[in-house]
XYZ file of C-alpha atoms in Angstrom:
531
model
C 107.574 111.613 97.091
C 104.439 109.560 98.194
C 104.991 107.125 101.508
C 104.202 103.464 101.090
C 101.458 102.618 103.866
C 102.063 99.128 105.235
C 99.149 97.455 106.665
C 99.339 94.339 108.992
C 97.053 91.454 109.468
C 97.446 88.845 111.782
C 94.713 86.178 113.354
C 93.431 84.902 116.798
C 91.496 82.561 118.228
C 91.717 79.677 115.299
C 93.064 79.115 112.060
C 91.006 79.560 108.460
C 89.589 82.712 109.656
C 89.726 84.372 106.173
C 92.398 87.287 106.964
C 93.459 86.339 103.023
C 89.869 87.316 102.050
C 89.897 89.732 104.926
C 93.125 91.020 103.417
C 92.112 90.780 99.617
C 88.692 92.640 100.337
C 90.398 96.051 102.366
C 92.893 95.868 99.168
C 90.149 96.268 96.464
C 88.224 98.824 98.593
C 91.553 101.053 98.681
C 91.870 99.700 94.971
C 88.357 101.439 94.187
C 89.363 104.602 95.848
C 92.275 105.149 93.410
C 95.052 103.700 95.352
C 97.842 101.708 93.924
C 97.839 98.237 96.336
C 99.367 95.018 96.922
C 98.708 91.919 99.143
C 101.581 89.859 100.822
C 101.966 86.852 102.724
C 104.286 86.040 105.329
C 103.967 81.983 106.192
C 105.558 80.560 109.248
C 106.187 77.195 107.765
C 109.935 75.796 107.284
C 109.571 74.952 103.599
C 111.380 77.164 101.481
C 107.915 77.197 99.444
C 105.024 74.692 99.014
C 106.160 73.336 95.736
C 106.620 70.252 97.965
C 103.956 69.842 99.852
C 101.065 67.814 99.403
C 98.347 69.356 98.892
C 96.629 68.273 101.724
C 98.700 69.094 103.346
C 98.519 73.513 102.471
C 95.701 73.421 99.841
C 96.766 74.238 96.427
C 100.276 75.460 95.464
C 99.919 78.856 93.456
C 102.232 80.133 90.623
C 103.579 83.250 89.642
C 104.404 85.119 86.409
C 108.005 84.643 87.455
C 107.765 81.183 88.202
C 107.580 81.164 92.081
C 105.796 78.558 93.981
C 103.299 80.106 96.208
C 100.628 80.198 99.222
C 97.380 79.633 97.574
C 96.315 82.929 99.291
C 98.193 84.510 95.932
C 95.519 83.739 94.039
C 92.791 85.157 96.026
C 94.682 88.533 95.844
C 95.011 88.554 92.262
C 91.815 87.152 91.632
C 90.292 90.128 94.129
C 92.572 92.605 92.955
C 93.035 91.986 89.419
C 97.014 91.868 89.635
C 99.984 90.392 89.035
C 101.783 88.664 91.860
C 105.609 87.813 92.408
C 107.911 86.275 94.447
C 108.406 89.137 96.720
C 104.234 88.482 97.317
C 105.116 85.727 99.749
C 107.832 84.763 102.255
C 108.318 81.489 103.908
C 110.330 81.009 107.154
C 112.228 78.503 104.912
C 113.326 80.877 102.552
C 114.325 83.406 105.561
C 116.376 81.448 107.034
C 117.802 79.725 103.965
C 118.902 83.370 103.164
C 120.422 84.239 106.198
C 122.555 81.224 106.083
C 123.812 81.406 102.619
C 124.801 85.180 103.783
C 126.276 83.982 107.052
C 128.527 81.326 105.340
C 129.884 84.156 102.743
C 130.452 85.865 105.117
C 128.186 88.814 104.775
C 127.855 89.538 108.620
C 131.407 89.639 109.164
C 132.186 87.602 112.379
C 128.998 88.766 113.763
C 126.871 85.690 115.934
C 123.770 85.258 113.822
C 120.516 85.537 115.971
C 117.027 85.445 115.309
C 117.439 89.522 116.031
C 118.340 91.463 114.531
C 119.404 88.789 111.505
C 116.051 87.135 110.572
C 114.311 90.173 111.873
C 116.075 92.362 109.681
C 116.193 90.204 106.844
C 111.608 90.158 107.140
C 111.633 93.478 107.436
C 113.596 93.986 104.229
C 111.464 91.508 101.654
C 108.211 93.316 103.323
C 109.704 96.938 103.230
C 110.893 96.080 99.466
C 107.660 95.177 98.148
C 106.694 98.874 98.839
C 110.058 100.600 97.262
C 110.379 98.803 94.178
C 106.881 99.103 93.103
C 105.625 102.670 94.522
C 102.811 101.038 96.055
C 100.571 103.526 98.139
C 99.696 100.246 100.260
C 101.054 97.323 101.057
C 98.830 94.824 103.021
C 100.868 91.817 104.755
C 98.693 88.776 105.800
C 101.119 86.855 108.733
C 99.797 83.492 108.564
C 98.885 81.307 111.369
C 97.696 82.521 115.037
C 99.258 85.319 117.348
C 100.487 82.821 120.094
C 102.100 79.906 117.816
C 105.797 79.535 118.150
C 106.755 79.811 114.690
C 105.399 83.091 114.058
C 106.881 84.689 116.589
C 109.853 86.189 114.207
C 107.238 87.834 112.050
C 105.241 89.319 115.117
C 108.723 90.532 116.325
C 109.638 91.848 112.853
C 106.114 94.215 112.692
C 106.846 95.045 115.786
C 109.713 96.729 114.994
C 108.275 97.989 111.608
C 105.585 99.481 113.808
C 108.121 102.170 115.216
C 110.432 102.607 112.043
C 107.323 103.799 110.109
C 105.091 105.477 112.702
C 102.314 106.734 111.107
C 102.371 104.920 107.842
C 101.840 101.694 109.516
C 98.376 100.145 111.151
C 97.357 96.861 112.378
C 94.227 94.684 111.732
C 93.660 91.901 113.728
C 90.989 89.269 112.820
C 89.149 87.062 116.033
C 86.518 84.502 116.034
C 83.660 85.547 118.135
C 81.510 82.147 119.001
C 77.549 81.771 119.448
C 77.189 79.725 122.828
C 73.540 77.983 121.741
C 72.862 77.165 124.690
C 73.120 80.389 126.381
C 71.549 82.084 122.879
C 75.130 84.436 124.018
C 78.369 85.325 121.522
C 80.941 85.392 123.810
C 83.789 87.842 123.013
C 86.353 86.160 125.777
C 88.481 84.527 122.935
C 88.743 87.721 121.062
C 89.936 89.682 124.496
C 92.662 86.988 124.889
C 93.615 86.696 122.241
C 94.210 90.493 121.800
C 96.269 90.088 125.143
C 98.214 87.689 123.760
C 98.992 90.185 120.925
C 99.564 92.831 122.828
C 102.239 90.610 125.002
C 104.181 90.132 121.594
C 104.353 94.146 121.692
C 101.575 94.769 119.420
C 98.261 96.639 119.714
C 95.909 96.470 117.147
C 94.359 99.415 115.554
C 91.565 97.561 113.844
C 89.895 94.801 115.330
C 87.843 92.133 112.677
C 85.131 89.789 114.535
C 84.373 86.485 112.217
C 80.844 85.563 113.394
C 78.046 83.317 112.208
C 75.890 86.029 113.914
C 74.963 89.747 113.862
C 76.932 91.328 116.253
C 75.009 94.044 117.871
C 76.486 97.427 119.001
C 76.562 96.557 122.783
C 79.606 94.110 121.626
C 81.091 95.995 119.836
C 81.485 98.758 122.585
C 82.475 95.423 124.993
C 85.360 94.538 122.570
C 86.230 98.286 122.395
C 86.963 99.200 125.987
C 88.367 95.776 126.474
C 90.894 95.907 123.718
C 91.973 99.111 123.643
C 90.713 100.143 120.192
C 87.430 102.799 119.215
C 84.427 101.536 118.659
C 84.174 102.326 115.033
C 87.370 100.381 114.642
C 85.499 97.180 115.829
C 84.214 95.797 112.668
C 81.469 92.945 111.930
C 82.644 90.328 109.042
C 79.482 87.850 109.018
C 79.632 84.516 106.908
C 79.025 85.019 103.006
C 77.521 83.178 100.704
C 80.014 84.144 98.896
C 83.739 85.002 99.284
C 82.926 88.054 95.899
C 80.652 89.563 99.289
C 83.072 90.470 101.401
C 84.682 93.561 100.084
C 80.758 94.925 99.817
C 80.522 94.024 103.500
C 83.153 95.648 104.731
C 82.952 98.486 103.100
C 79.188 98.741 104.678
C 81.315 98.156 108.175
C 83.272 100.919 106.780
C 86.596 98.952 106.710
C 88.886 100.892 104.495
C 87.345 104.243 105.535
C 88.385 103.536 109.752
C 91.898 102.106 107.935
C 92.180 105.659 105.716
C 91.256 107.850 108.501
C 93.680 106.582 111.294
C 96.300 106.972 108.959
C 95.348 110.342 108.046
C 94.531 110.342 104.785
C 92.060 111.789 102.423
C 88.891 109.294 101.434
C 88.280 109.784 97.862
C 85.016 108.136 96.391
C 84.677 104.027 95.936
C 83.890 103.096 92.172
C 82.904 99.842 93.113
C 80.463 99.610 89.854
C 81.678 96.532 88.210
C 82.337 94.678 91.134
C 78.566 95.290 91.836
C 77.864 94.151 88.285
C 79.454 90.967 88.895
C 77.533 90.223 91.978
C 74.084 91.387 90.632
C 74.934 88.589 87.364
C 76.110 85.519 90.208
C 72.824 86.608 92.336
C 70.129 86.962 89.382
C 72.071 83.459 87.910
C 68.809 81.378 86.813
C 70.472 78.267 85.067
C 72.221 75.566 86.575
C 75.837 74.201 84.956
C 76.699 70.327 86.250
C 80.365 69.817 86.120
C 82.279 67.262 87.396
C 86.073 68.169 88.651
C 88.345 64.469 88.124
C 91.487 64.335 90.522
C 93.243 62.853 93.139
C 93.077 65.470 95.627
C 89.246 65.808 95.960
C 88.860 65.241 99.906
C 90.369 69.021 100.751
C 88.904 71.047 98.216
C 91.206 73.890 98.310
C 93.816 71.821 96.296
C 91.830 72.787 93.119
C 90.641 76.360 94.225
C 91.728 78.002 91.359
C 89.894 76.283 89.067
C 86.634 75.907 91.247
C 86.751 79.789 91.620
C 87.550 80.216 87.485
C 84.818 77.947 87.208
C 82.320 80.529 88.927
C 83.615 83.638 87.361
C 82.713 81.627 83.758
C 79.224 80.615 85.151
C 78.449 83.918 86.056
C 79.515 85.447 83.196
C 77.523 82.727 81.100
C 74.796 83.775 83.654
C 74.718 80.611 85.313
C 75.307 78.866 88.200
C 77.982 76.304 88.908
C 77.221 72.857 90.438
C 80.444 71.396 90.750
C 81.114 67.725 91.758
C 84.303 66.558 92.854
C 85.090 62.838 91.836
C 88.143 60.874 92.604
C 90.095 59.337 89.900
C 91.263 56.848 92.211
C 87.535 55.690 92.244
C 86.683 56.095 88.927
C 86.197 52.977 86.353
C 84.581 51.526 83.319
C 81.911 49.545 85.504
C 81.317 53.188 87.568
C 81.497 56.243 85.154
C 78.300 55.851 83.734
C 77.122 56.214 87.221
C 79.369 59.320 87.996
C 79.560 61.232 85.090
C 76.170 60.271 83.323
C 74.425 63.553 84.249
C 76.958 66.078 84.709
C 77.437 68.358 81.298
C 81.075 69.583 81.184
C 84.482 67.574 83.182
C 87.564 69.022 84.127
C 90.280 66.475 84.142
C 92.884 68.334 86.823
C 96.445 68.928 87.200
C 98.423 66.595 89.742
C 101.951 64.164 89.792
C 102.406 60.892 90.232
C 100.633 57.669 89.132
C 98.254 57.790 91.535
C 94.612 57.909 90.192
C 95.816 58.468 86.427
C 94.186 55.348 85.488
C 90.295 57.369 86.315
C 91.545 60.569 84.580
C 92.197 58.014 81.230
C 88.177 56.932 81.998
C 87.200 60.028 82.335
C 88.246 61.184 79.177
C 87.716 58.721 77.277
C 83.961 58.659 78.031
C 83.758 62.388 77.550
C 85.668 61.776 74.044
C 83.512 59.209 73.177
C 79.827 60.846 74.040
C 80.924 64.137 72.927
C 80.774 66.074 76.402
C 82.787 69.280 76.722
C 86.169 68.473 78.343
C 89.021 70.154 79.813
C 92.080 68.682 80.633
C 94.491 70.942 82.749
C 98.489 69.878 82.358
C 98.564 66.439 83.535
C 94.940 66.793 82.055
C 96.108 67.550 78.919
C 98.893 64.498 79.668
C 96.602 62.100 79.783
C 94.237 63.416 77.700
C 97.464 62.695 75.009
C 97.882 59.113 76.365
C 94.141 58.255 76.600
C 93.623 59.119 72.521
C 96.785 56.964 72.146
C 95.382 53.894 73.850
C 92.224 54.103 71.946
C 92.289 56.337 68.858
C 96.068 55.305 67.513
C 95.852 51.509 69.087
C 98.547 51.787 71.309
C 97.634 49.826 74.382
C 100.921 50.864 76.047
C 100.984 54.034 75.908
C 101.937 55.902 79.110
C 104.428 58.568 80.407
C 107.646 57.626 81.416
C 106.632 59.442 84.915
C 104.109 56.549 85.386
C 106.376 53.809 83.587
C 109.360 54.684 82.824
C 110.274 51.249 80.791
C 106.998 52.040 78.599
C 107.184 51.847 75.159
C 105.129 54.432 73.750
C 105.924 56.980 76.624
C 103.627 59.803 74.354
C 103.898 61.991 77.630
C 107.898 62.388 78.672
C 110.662 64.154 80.553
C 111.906 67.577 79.175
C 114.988 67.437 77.597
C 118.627 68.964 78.855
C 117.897 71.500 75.818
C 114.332 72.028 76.401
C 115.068 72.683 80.089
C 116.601 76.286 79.192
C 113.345 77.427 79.481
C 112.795 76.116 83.179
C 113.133 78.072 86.161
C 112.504 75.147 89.018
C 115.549 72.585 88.668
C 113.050 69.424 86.922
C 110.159 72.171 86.834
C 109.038 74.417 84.092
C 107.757 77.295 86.335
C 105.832 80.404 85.475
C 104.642 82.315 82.297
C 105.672 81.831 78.431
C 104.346 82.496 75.379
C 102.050 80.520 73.251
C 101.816 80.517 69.653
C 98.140 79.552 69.266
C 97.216 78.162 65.367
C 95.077 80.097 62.793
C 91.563 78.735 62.744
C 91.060 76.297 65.867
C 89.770 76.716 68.822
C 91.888 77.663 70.835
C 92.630 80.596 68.974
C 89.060 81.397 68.545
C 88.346 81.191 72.441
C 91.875 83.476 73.091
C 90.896 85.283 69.673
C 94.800 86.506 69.788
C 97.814 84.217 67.720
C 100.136 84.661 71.082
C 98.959 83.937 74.623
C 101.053 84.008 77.832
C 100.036 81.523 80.473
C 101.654 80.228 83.593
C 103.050 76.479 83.634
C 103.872 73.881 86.413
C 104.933 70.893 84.962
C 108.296 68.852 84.295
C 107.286 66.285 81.436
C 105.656 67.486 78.018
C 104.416 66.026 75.472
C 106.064 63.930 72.783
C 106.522 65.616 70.233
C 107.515 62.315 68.229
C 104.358 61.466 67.772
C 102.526 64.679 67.067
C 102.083 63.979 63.112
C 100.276 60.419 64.141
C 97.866 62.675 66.157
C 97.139 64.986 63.896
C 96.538 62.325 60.982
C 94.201 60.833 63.696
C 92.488 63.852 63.801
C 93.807 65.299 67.305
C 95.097 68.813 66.702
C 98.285 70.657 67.951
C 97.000 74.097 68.181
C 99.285 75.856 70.307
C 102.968 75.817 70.945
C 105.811 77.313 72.589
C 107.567 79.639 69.828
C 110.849 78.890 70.851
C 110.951 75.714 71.362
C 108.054 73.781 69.468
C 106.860 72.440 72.720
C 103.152 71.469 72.415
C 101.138 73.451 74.737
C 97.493 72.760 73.544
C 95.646 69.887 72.077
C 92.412 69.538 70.968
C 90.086 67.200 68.851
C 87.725 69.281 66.223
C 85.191 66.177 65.830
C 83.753 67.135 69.540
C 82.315 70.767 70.610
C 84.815 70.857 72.995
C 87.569 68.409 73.584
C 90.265 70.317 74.484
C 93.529 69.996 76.697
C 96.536 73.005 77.828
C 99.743 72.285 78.942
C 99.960 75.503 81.072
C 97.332 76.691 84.106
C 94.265 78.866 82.171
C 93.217 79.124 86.169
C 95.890 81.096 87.655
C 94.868 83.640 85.122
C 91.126 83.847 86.122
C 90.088 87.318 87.928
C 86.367 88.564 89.298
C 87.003 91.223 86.197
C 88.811 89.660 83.820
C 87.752 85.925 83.825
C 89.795 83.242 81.648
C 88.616 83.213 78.303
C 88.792 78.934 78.329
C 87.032 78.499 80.909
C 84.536 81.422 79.517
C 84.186 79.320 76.431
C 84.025 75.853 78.213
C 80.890 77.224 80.102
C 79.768 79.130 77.122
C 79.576 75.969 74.857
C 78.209 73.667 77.611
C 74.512 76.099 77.571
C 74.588 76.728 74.002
């Protein structure tokens, strides 16, 4: 029987490092030598999970086939490694402790005083030891989120730790620095990185692997500096240089020789990388010629990781259109009839995003209405597709009230509204429909052309649908229903023929999106935007 490896990263210096790319890059290496890997995130935060949080708050909040609310760094690993992440992909402190609680009041521990060890300890060490069992991974690669030093990842650190001497030699430990470029002494100064290895190695920790972040080449005399300061060989000090692309970063550390120093101190054979199509990819995004304009309409626009998925779904359609995106964010709280003109006139596709609340709807119902009306290629993502809905209603079926009840709940003609008690069967999230279901798609639209399948499953985040009262109105009106949940009629795509592409899903297409195996909607929406 094979042994699960179990490889560790953790951070120094600052925050935003990239150990998720870091940690998403050594996983498709291994993945291109033939192993069988999976990513993980631990996050020190209290929530249970970000469903809650705003998004500026943690950047996007990613979703799961099975419905789990998740770090956005989820969605780097499947986009990177082309799999399928679940619940057991990511633990919160929240949801450690909340665990631990619920056993201490039944009663699992028997009398026993609950303390952060071995009770939380054990109970980290289980989800992360798990993830390996159940699957028959030959790696699993755990990201520990935040910086070695901060208070509320010191129960993970401890938790390794411990790991560290239960496995022996099927565990290793990467640890990512920031090495600065003084200008003024024309110097990169590898002081933070030595600290903040001593601060690691006061939590009981020494790294095997040591990852510099730099903006500059570091040169070999470094490297030996770091080496015989930190207490790791030289060829285990690896260079990870800025990008101009995150798609890079596997091909640069495999020329640092990443996953060959990771394979070799754990003893193992190196068989040969088959990193062909990944190459492929980046050849098509480099030799790109054309230029796409699109303009992304939410709420959120300020951080741009709240809409990462679809900005990076975006760029694997561009460059398999062979193009390049240009991608504008514009607020739909600024957004008008006296201003589109001015901030939409040039740009040749819009997204209209996801979100909750009223905030901003008001631009997203602009934004789609001039893109109806001048026949621009349009996507609207779940509250996209909402208000795509409630926009055609206002000025297609003449009903000036229409709204959602989420927006106005004593409206009238609430065409977008609350899932019903029997409709919520389906929901995994309380108020929340969470995760993946089928889609029936219809025989001769578009959607089923761009999917070019009758069933689709897609992952959903959403608590109100569409109103399914109206949906004969629409369609007399010329707005098509043209996919659907096939157990419970719930409309899951719209879309009006009389435009190229006008078209609106209730469910994420982006969560979908890999480097490999890019999203056939957003294919299409690109696709139909050059032609």
């Amino acid at each position: 029987m094979k042994e699960t490896k179990y490889i560790f990263v953790t951070g120094g210096v600052v925050s935003s490092l990239g150990k998720g790319i870091t940690a998403a890059s050594l996983g498709r290496l291994l993945l291109a030598r033939g192993f069988k890997v999976t990513n993980q995130k631990l996050d020190p935060y209290i929530n249970v999970d970000p469903g809650t949080l705003n998004p500026y708050e943690h950047g996007e909040c990613y979703v799961t086939t099975d419905g789990y609310e998740s770090d956005l760094d989820l969605g780097h690993y499947e986009r990177f490694l082309d799999i399928q992440t679940t619940r057991y992909n990511n633990l919160t402190t929240g949801r450690v402790y909340q665990t631990v609680i619920n056993k201490e009041r039944r009663g699992d521990f028997l009398g026993k005083t609950v303390q952060i060890i071995p009770h939380i300890t054990d109970e980290i060490k289980s989800n992360i030891l798990q993830l390996g069992k159940e699957n028959d991974f030959d790696f699993v690669i755990t990201e520990i989120g935040g910086v070695v030093g901060d208070i509320e990842s010191l129960p993970f650190i401890e938790a390794v730790r411990q790991l560290k001497y239960e496995l022996g030699k099927n565990c290793l430990f990467i640890h990512l620095t920031y090495v600065p470029f003084i200008a003024a002494a024309k110097e990169l100064k590898t002081k933070p990185t030595q600290h903040s290895v001593k601060t690691l190695q006061q939590e009981g920790i020494q790294p095997d692997i040591i990852v510099l972040r730099t903006e500059h080449e570091i040169s070999d005399d470094v490297k030996r500096k770091v080496s015989q300061f930190c207490n790791v060989s030289v060829d285990a000090v690896i260079e990870s240089m800025d990008c101009s692309t995150i798609y890079e970063c596997p091909i640069k550390m495999q020329e640092e020789k990443l996953d060959t120093v990771v394979l070799s101190k754990l003893g193992m054979e190196i068989p040969e990388a088959d990193m062909t199509e990944w190459n492929k990819y980046l050849d098509r995004m480099k030799n790109a010629k054309r230029k796409v304009k699109i303009a992304l309409v939410g709420k959120y626009v300020q951080l741009q990781d709240a809409y990462k998925s679809i900005a990076e779904s975006l760029i694997h359609a561009c460059t398999y259109n062979d193009c390049k995106l240009e991608l504008k964010y514009v607020s739909s709280e600024e957004l008008t009839n006296e201003n589109v003109e001015e901030m939409l006139a040039d740009k040749e596709g819009i997204i209209v995003a996801p979100g909750f609340g009223s905030r901003g709807i008001e631009g997203k119902f602009v934004a789609l209405r001039y893109a109806r009306e001048n026949n621009i290629p349009c996507l609207g993502i779940c509250l996209g597709m909402q208000c795509m809905a409630i926009e055609f209603a206002r000025n297609v079926l003449g009903y000036a009230d229409a709204n959602s009840t989420e927006i106005d709940p004593t409206t009238r003609h609430n065409i977008v509204d609350i899932m019903d008690e029997q409709k919520n069967v389906l929901n995994l999230g309380g108020s929340m429909r969470l995760g993946a279901y089928d889609c029936k798609l219809k025989e001769g639209t578009l959607a089923h052309k761009v999917y070019g399948q009758d069933v689709v499953k897609e992952r959903h985040r959403h608590r109100f649908e569409f109103n399914s009262e109206y949906r004969e109105q629409f369609e007399k009106a010329g707005m098509v229903c043209s996919g659907e949940n096939p157990d419970t009629g719930l409309v899951e795509v719209i879309e009006y023929p009389k435009n190229k592409f006008f078209l609106g899903t209730q469910f994420h297409p982006e969560y979908s999106s890999t480097v490999l195996k890019p999203s056939p909607l957003f294919v299409s929406f690109i696709k139909t935007i050059i032609s």
